[in-house]
Short mmCIF file of C-alpha atoms in Angstrom, two decimals:
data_model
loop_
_atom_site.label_atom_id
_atom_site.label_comp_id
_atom_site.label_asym_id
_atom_site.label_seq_id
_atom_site.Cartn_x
_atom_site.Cartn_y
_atom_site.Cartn_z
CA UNK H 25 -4.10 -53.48 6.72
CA UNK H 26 -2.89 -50.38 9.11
CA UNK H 27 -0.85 -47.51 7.76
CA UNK H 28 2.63 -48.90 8.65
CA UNK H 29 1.55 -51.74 5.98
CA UNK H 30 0.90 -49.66 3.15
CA UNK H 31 3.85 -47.64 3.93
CA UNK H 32 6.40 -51.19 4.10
CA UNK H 33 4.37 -52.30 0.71
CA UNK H 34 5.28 -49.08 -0.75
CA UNK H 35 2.29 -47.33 -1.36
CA UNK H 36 1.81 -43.65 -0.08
CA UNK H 37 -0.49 -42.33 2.05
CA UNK H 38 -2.31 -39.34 0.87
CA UNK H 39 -2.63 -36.35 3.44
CA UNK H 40 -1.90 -32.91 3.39
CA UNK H 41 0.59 -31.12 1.67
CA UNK H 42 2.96 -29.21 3.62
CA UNK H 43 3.83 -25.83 2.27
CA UNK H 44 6.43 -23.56 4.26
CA UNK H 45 5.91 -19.52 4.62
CA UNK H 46 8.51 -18.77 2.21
CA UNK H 47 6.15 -21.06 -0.48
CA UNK H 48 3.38 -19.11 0.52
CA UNK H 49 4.90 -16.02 0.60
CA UNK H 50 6.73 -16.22 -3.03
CA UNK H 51 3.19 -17.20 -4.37
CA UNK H 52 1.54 -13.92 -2.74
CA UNK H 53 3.86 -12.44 -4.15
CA UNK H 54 3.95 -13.61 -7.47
CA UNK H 55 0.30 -13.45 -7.89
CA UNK H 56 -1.16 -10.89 -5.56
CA UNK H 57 -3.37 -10.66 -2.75
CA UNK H 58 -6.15 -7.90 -2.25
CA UNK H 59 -7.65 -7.70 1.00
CA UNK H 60 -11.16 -5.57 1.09
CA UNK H 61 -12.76 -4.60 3.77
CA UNK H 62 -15.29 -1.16 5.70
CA UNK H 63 -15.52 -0.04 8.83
CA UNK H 64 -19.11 1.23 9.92
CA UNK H 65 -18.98 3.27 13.16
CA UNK H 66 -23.08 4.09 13.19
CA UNK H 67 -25.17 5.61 16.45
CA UNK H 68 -28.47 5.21 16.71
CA UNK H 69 -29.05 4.51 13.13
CA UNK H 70 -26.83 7.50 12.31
CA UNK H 71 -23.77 6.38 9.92
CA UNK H 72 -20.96 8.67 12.02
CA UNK H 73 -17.94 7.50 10.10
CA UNK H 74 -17.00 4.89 7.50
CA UNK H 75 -13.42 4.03 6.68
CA UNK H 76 -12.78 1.79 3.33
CA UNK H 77 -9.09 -0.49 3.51
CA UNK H 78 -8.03 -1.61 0.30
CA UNK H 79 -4.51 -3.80 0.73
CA UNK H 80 -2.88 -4.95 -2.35
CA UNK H 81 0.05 -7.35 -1.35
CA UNK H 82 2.34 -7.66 -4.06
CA UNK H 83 5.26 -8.00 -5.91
CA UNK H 84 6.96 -4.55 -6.86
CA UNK H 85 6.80 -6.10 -10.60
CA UNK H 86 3.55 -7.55 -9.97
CA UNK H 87 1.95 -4.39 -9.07
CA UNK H 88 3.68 -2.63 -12.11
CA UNK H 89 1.58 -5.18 -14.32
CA UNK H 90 -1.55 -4.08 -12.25
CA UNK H 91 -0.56 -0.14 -13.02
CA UNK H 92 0.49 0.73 -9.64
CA UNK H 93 3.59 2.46 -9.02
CA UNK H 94 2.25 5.44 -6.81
CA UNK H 95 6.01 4.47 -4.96
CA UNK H 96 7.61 6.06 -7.74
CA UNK H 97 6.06 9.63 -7.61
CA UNK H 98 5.62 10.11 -3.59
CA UNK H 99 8.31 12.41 -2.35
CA UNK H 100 8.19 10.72 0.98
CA UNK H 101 9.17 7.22 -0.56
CA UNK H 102 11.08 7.85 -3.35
CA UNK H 103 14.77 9.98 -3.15
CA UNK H 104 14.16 10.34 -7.25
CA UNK H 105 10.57 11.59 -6.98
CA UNK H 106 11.79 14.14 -3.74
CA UNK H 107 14.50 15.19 -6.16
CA UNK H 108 12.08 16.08 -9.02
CA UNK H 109 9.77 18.34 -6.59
CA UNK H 110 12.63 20.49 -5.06
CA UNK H 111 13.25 20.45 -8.92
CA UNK H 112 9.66 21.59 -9.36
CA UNK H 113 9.35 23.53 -6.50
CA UNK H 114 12.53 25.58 -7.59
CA UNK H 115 12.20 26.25 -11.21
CA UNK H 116 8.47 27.72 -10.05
CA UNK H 117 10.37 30.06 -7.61
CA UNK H 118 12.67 31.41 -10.32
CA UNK H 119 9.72 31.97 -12.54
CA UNK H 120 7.79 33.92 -10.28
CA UNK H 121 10.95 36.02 -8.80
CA UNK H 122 11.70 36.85 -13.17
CA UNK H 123 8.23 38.03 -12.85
CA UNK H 124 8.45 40.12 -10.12
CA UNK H 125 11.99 41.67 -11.10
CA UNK H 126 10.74 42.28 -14.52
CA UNK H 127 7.77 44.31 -12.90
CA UNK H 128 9.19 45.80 -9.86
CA UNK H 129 6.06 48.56 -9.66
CA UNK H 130 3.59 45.63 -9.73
CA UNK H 131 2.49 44.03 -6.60
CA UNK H 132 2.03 39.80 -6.86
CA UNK H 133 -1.30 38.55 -7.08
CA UNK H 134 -3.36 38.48 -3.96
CA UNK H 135 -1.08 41.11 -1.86
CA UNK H 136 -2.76 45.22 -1.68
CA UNK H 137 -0.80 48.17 -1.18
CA UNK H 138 -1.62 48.51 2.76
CA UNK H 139 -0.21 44.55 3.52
CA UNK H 140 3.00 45.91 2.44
CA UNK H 141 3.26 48.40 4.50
#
C-alpha cells in the first residue's frame, strides 16, 4: 500500500506539524524565552575581558509576572519616568537654592573662599 492509498482510504499520514512565525512568535511571547550566554576574550592564559548577555524575550505582561519593568523607570524609554526626573531633578534645585538664599554668608559644600574669586 503507497501513501496515495492510505490517503484515498482515508487514513492520515503522520508527519510534521507545520507551525507559522506568528505561532511561534505568540508562544515566545506568551511564555518567554531567555537566551544565556559569555564571551571569553583570554591571551595567553590571561582572561583580558569577559562580557555576560542575558536576553529575556517576552511579553510586556509576561515580564511584569517575572518582576521586570526596568522600561518603566529609564528616562530614556519612558516619557512618564523622564517626566518624574526633571521632576526630581527640579524640586532638588529649589531645595538647595532655599538653602543658599537662607544663608547668603555661607559658601555650598565643597566650594573655598579663593574658587570664588
Amino acid at each position: 500500500m503507497t501513501d496515495g492509498d492510505l490517503v484515498q482510504a482515508g487514513y492520515q499520514i503522520p508527519g510534521p506539524q507545520t507551525t507559522n512565525l506568528a505561532d511561534i512568535l505568540e508562544r515566545v511571547l506568551d511564555k518567554g524565552i531567555v537566551i544565556a550566554g559569555d564571551i571569553k576574550i583570554d591571551l595567553l592564559d590571561i582572561e583580558l575581558l569577559t562580557i555576560r548577555l542575558r536576553l529575556f524575550v517576552a511579553s510586556v505582561d509576561t515580564a511584569k509576572k517575572a518582576g521586570i519593568d526596568w522600561w518603566e523607570t529609564d528616562p530614556a524609554l519612558s516619557s512618564h519616568a523622564a517626566r518624574n526626573a526633571l521632576q526630581d531633578e527640579n524640586r532638588e534645585l529649589r531645595e538647595r537654592l532655599e538653602a543658599y538664599e537662607s544663608k547668603p554668608d555661607e559658601l555650598p559644600v565643597g566650594q573655598d573662599a579663593a574658587a570664588t574669586h
